[in-house]
mmCIF file of C-alpha atoms and ligand atoms in Angstrom:
data_model
loop_
_atom_site.group_PDB
_atom_site.id
_atom_site.type_symbol
_atom_site.label_atom_id
_atom_site.label_comp_id
_atom_site.label_asym_id
_atom_site.label_seq_id
_atom_site.Cartn_x
_atom_site.Cartn_y
_atom_site.Cartn_z
ATOM 1 C CA MET A 26 -72.503 93.468 64.157
ATOM 2 C CA ASN A 27 -73.506 90.019 64.437
ATOM 3 C CA ASP A 28 -75.822 90.435 67.350
ATOM 4 C CA LEU A 29 -78.577 92.925 65.858
ATOM 5 C CA ILE A 30 -81.832 91.150 67.786
ATOM 6 C CA VAL A 31 -84.696 93.293 67.456
ATOM 7 C CA SER A 32 -88.250 92.382 69.960
ATOM 8 C CA VAL A 33 -91.826 93.157 68.664
ATOM 9 C CA ASP A 34 -94.123 92.452 71.637
ATOM 10 C CA GLY A 35 -97.600 93.192 71.760
ATOM 11 C CA PRO A 36 -101.275 91.407 72.265
ATOM 12 C CA SER A 37 -103.197 89.695 69.819
ATOM 13 C CA GLY A 38 -104.074 91.171 66.479
ATOM 14 C CA SER A 39 -102.050 94.087 67.243
ATOM 15 C CA GLY A 40 -100.187 93.551 63.788
ATOM 16 C CA LYS A 41 -96.537 92.232 64.955
ATOM 17 C CA GLU A 42 -95.943 89.886 62.167
ATOM 18 C CA ARG A 43 -96.468 92.437 59.390
ATOM 19 C CA ILE A 44 -94.036 94.627 61.135
ATOM 20 C CA ALA A 45 -91.762 92.145 62.077
ATOM 21 C CA LYS A 46 -92.086 91.202 57.801
ATOM 22 C CA TYR A 47 -91.509 95.089 57.254
ATOM 23 C CA ILE A 48 -88.417 94.715 59.489
ATOM 24 C CA SER A 49 -87.089 92.139 58.358
ATOM 25 C CA ASN A 50 -87.268 93.021 54.305
ATOM 26 C CA LYS A 51 -86.005 96.566 55.220
ATOM 27 C CA TYR A 52 -83.125 95.642 57.248
ATOM 28 C CA ASN A 53 -82.278 92.111 56.179
ATOM 29 C CA LEU A 54 -83.361 90.768 59.560
ATOM 30 C CA TYR A 55 -84.071 87.015 59.604
ATOM 31 C CA HIS A 56 -87.682 86.828 61.362
ATOM 32 C CA LEU A 57 -88.806 84.530 63.757
ATOM 33 C CA ASP A 58 -92.150 84.239 64.752
ATOM 34 C CA SER A 59 -92.396 82.915 68.333
ATOM 35 C CA GLY A 60 -96.383 82.680 67.917
ATOM 36 C CA LEU A 61 -95.863 80.080 65.179
ATOM 37 C CA LEU A 62 -93.902 77.981 67.887
ATOM 38 C CA TYR A 63 -96.381 78.223 70.549
ATOM 39 C CA ARG A 64 -99.321 77.131 67.669
ATOM 40 C CA ARG A 65 -97.068 74.658 66.599
ATOM 41 C CA LEU A 66 -96.594 72.659 69.981
ATOM 42 C CA THR A 67 -100.297 73.114 70.691
ATOM 43 C CA TYR A 68 -101.371 71.465 67.562
ATOM 44 C CA LEU A 69 -99.206 68.561 68.398
ATOM 45 C CA ILE A 70 -100.316 68.132 71.657
ATOM 46 C CA LEU A 71 -104.554 68.482 71.021
ATOM 47 C CA LYS A 72 -103.336 65.899 67.998
ATOM 48 C CA LYS A 73 -101.418 63.579 70.281
ATOM 49 C CA LYS A 74 -103.901 63.946 72.815
ATOM 50 C CA ILE A 75 -101.476 64.920 75.436
ATOM 51 C CA ASN A 76 -103.160 65.621 78.949
ATOM 52 C CA PHE A 77 -101.451 68.702 79.202
ATOM 53 C CA ASN A 78 -102.768 69.644 82.999
ATOM 54 C CA ASN A 79 -100.916 66.043 83.713
ATOM 55 C CA LYS A 80 -97.141 67.464 84.503
ATOM 56 C CA ASN A 81 -95.511 64.463 83.856
ATOM 57 C CA GLU A 82 -97.288 63.312 80.678
ATOM 58 C CA LEU A 83 -96.604 67.102 79.426
ATOM 59 C CA PHE A 84 -93.041 66.714 80.402
ATOM 60 C CA PHE A 85 -92.428 63.293 78.701
ATOM 61 C CA PHE A 86 -93.857 64.441 75.779
ATOM 62 C CA LEU A 87 -91.812 67.804 75.583
ATOM 63 C CA ASN A 88 -88.611 65.706 75.870
ATOM 64 C CA SER A 89 -89.461 63.804 73.130
ATOM 65 C CA LEU A 90 -89.477 66.507 70.951
ATOM 66 C CA THR A 91 -86.444 67.572 69.630
ATOM 67 C CA SER A 92 -86.826 70.503 67.344
ATOM 68 C CA LEU A 93 -90.222 72.667 66.608
ATOM 69 C CA SER A 94 -91.511 72.897 62.352
ATOM 70 C CA LEU A 95 -91.254 77.020 61.650
ATOM 71 C CA LYS A 96 -93.313 75.922 58.868
ATOM 72 C CA LYS A 97 -96.425 77.849 58.580
ATOM 73 C CA HIS A 98 -100.359 76.406 58.199
ATOM 74 C CA LYS A 99 -103.561 77.849 58.090
ATOM 75 C CA THR A 100 -104.752 75.496 60.412
ATOM 76 C CA LEU A 101 -102.380 76.548 63.279
ATOM 77 C CA ARG A 102 -104.184 80.146 62.754
ATOM 78 C CA LYS A 103 -107.718 78.667 63.361
ATOM 79 C CA GLU A 104 -109.902 80.139 65.985
ATOM 80 C CA VAL A 105 -109.456 76.710 68.255
ATOM 81 C CA ILE A 106 -105.689 76.417 68.139
ATOM 82 C CA SER A 107 -105.172 80.125 68.839
ATOM 83 C CA LYS A 108 -107.963 80.160 71.950
ATOM 84 C CA ARG A 109 -105.925 76.533 73.111
ATOM 85 C CA THR A 110 -102.718 78.012 72.767
ATOM 86 C CA SER A 111 -103.414 81.228 75.190
ATOM 87 C CA ILE A 112 -103.834 78.700 77.383
ATOM 88 C CA ILE A 113 -100.801 76.026 76.816
ATOM 89 C CA ALA A 114 -98.659 79.267 76.887
ATOM 90 C CA THR A 115 -99.572 79.962 80.870
ATOM 91 C CA ILE A 116 -98.044 76.419 81.376
ATOM 92 C CA PRO A 117 -93.967 77.120 82.784
ATOM 93 C CA ILE A 118 -92.780 73.956 81.281
ATOM 94 C CA VAL A 119 -93.950 74.831 78.164
ATOM 95 C CA ARG A 120 -92.602 78.684 77.768
ATOM 96 C CA GLU A 121 -89.195 77.077 79.010
ATOM 97 C CA PHE A 122 -89.015 74.289 76.155
ATOM 98 C CA ILE A 123 -90.495 77.111 73.795
ATOM 99 C CA ASN A 124 -87.935 79.978 75.053
ATOM 100 C CA ASN A 125 -85.019 77.081 74.838
ATOM 101 C CA GLN A 126 -85.902 76.762 70.659
ATOM 102 C CA GLN A 127 -85.736 80.111 70.356
ATOM 103 C CA LYS A 128 -82.362 80.746 71.590
ATOM 104 C CA LEU A 129 -80.974 77.616 69.819
ATOM 105 C CA ILE A 130 -82.611 79.035 66.271
ATOM 106 C CA VAL A 131 -81.085 82.978 66.385
ATOM 107 C CA LYS A 132 -78.204 81.301 67.837
ATOM 108 C CA LYS A 133 -78.025 79.318 64.218
ATOM 109 C CA ILE A 134 -79.264 81.986 62.295
ATOM 110 C CA LEU A 135 -76.694 84.625 63.878
ATOM 111 C CA LYS A 136 -73.509 82.357 61.933
ATOM 112 C CA SER A 137 -75.025 83.470 58.673
ATOM 113 C CA LYS A 138 -77.351 86.558 59.418
ATOM 114 C CA LYS A 139 -76.703 89.801 60.861
ATOM 115 C CA GLY A 140 -79.673 89.590 63.157
ATOM 116 C CA CYS A 141 -82.724 88.492 63.318
ATOM 117 C CA VAL A 142 -86.461 90.445 64.438
ATOM 118 C CA ILE A 143 -88.289 88.420 67.009
ATOM 119 C CA ASP A 144 -92.304 89.085 67.534
ATOM 120 C CA GLY A 145 -94.109 87.691 70.397
ATOM 121 C CA ARG A 146 -95.260 88.637 73.995
ATOM 122 C CA ASP A 147 -92.083 87.920 76.312
ATOM 123 C CA ILE A 148 -89.133 89.065 73.922
ATOM 124 C CA GLY A 149 -87.998 92.247 75.180
ATOM 125 C CA SER A 150 -88.949 91.446 79.226
ATOM 126 C CA LYS A 151 -88.069 87.918 78.901
ATOM 127 C CA VAL A 152 -86.171 86.006 76.438
ATOM 128 C CA PHE A 153 -84.018 88.336 74.565
ATOM 129 C CA LYS A 154 -83.585 91.016 77.378
ATOM 130 C CA ASN A 155 -80.708 92.477 75.784
ATOM 131 C CA ALA A 156 -82.259 93.108 72.644
ATOM 132 C CA LYS A 157 -80.888 96.128 70.729
ATOM 133 C CA ILE A 158 -83.918 97.527 69.642
ATOM 134 C CA LYS A 159 -87.612 96.501 71.417
ATOM 135 C CA LEU A 160 -90.383 97.704 69.916
ATOM 136 C CA PHE A 161 -94.304 97.301 71.649
ATOM 137 C CA ILE A 162 -97.344 97.358 69.658
ATOM 138 C CA LYS A 163 -100.156 99.159 70.790
ATOM 139 C CA VAL A 164 -103.850 98.689 69.451
ATOM 140 C CA LYS A 165 -107.263 99.686 70.613
ATOM 141 C CA THR A 166 -109.108 96.454 71.427
ATOM 142 C CA GLU A 167 -112.178 97.374 69.051
ATOM 143 C CA ILE A 168 -109.811 97.449 66.330
ATOM 144 C CA ARG A 169 -107.964 94.304 66.469
ATOM 145 C CA ALA A 170 -111.237 92.485 67.101
ATOM 146 C CA LYS A 171 -112.041 94.554 63.564
ATOM 147 C CA ARG A 172 -109.055 93.704 61.463
ATOM 148 C CA ARG A 173 -109.386 89.918 62.746
ATOM 149 C CA HIS A 174 -112.790 89.426 62.234
ATOM 150 C CA LYS A 175 -111.927 90.824 58.954
ATOM 151 C CA GLN A 176 -109.472 88.198 58.513
ATOM 152 C CA LEU A 177 -111.225 85.455 59.296
ATOM 153 C CA ILE A 178 -114.167 86.167 56.725
ATOM 154 C CA GLU A 179 -111.756 86.920 54.216
ATOM 155 C CA GLN A 180 -109.840 83.400 54.877
ATOM 156 C CA GLY A 181 -113.607 81.482 54.869
ATOM 157 C CA GLU A 182 -114.056 80.888 58.538
ATOM 158 C CA LYS A 183 -116.982 81.717 60.352
ATOM 159 C CA SER A 184 -116.850 84.884 62.113
ATOM 160 C CA ILE A 185 -118.836 87.111 64.497
ATOM 161 C CA TYR A 186 -117.548 90.221 65.467
ATOM 162 C CA SER A 187 -119.054 90.328 69.297
ATOM 163 C CA LYS A 188 -117.519 87.056 69.630
ATOM 164 C CA ILE A 189 -114.392 87.834 68.641
ATOM 165 C CA PHE A 190 -113.768 91.167 70.399
ATOM 166 C CA LYS A 191 -114.512 88.763 73.369
ATOM 167 C CA ASP A 192 -112.070 86.400 72.486
ATOM 168 C CA ILE A 193 -109.156 88.980 72.111
ATOM 169 C CA ASN A 194 -110.076 89.786 75.618
ATOM 170 C CA LEU A 195 -109.867 86.796 77.011
ATOM 171 C CA ARG A 196 -106.953 86.462 75.201
ATOM 172 C CA ASP A 197 -105.310 89.216 76.816
ATOM 173 C CA LYS A 198 -106.592 88.260 80.088
ATOM 174 C CA ASN A 199 -104.748 85.350 79.766
ATOM 175 C CA ASP A 200 -101.345 86.667 78.184
ATOM 176 C CA LYS A 201 -101.219 89.717 81.029
ATOM 177 C CA ASN A 202 -102.024 87.550 83.905
ATOM 178 C CA ARG A 203 -100.450 84.728 83.831
ATOM 179 C CA VAL A 204 -97.445 84.264 86.081
ATOM 180 C CA VAL A 205 -94.725 83.604 84.231
ATOM 181 C CA SER A 206 -93.321 86.167 81.753
ATOM 182 C CA PRO A 207 -96.700 87.979 81.366
ATOM 183 C CA LEU A 208 -97.408 90.706 78.628
ATOM 184 C CA VAL A 209 -95.583 93.593 79.825
ATOM 185 C CA VAL A 210 -94.218 96.587 77.771
ATOM 186 C CA PRO A 211 -90.724 95.809 78.194
ATOM 187 C CA LYS A 212 -88.107 98.445 80.334
ATOM 188 C CA LYS A 213 -86.512 100.561 77.353
ATOM 189 C CA ALA A 214 -89.348 99.159 75.113
ATOM 190 C CA ILE A 215 -90.462 102.144 71.742
ATOM 191 C CA ILE A 216 -94.107 102.033 71.827
ATOM 192 C CA ILE A 217 -95.507 101.903 68.290
ATOM 193 C CA ASP A 218 -99.083 102.932 68.361
ATOM 194 C CA ASN A 219 -100.452 100.253 65.032
ATOM 195 C CA SER A 220 -104.104 102.188 65.490
ATOM 196 C CA TYR A 221 -103.818 104.094 62.218
ATOM 197 C CA SER A 222 -102.248 103.274 58.273
ATOM 198 C CA PHE A 223 -99.590 101.420 57.669
ATOM 199 C CA LYS A 224 -97.573 104.377 56.273
ATOM 200 C CA ASN A 225 -98.114 105.700 59.953
ATOM 201 C CA THR A 226 -96.585 102.846 61.467
ATOM 202 C CA ILE A 227 -93.799 102.521 59.245
ATOM 203 C CA PHE A 228 -92.771 105.890 59.771
ATOM 204 C CA GLN A 229 -92.550 105.765 63.874
ATOM 205 C CA ILE A 230 -90.785 102.384 62.872
ATOM 206 C CA ASN A 231 -88.351 104.112 61.149
ATOM 207 C CA LYS A 232 -87.567 106.851 63.532
ATOM 208 C CA ALA A 233 -87.463 103.991 66.157
ATOM 209 C CA PHE A 234 -84.688 102.552 63.739
ATOM 210 C CA LYS A 235 -82.876 105.976 63.423
ATOM 211 C CA LYS A 236 -81.514 105.406 67.503
ATOM 212 C CA LEU A 237 -79.323 102.254 65.888
HETATM 213 O O1 C5P B 12 -98.528 86.254 68.020
HETATM 214 P P1 C5P B 12 -99.918 84.946 67.768
HETATM 215 O O2 C5P B 12 -101.101 85.454 68.263
HETATM 216 O O3 C5P B 12 -99.227 83.624 67.131
HETATM 217 O O4 C5P B 12 -99.493 83.758 69.423
HETATM 218 C C1 C5P B 12 -100.657 82.415 69.964
HETATM 219 C C2 C5P B 12 -100.468 82.825 71.267
HETATM 220 O O5 C5P B 12 -99.208 82.208 72.095
HETATM 221 C C3 C5P B 12 -100.640 83.851 72.048
HETATM 222 O O6 C5P B 12 -102.180 84.281 72.047
HETATM 223 C C4 C5P B 12 -100.300 83.952 73.514
HETATM 224 O O7 C5P B 12 -100.426 82.988 73.953
HETATM 225 C C5 C5P B 12 -99.308 82.707 73.265
HETATM 226 N N1 C5P B 12 -97.472 83.734 73.173
HETATM 227 C C6 C5P B 12 -97.003 83.581 73.695
HETATM 228 N N2 C5P B 12 -95.549 83.951 74.370
HETATM 229 C C7 C5P B 12 -94.934 84.710 72.844
HETATM 230 C C8 C5P B 12 -95.418 84.084 71.800
HETATM 231 C C9 C5P B 12 -97.054 83.817 71.673
HETATM 232 O O8 C5P B 12 -97.611 83.172 75.145
HETATM 233 N N3 C5P B 12 -93.526 84.806 72.957
#
């Protein structure tokens, strides 16, 4: 069994990463966080002062990149990057570039691992439509905003709950309404409600994996 792909999609702050990490550990799968690629690219675009509204400039910049680092860094999690990323992620050539990156990474990993768990917004609906298990994570906006607010405070960032709530709604709007690969519940996806305890979430995940 050399092609076990698990997709974990859902809106910002729904806990996809924690869920994907859990699945990765429990089922010995490589974890690819696709949001990290979007964040890294956004960081580079801002750092190199690329005018991403200029299609030619962006096209040449993307062509100059070979691969994107998957290294985590707390800068990539800052609110300023989060906001910009959801705008840059609406650009079709950006999505095409990141989709190719993901496919290359997964192809390489599958040579040595039995499978991958990938979290994002369009994994089960677009990038890996043939994923064996598709999960869609659901959490009420208020709960996501509360969790994000707590996380920012713990990271030492300034945070105002009402602003975070507004930002999450705005990001959801960008992700759901973009023309290319909007955030949707993929066909045949199993909905996981991550509004309660993680134990409860794990119970739902393990039930989904019984279908394997
Ligand atoms: O998952 P994370 O919050 O790190 O993703 C950051 C941003 O990248 C999201 O708000 C979304 O706009 C974009 N993204 C995307 N498609 C993915 C993963 C992330 O559009 N597959």
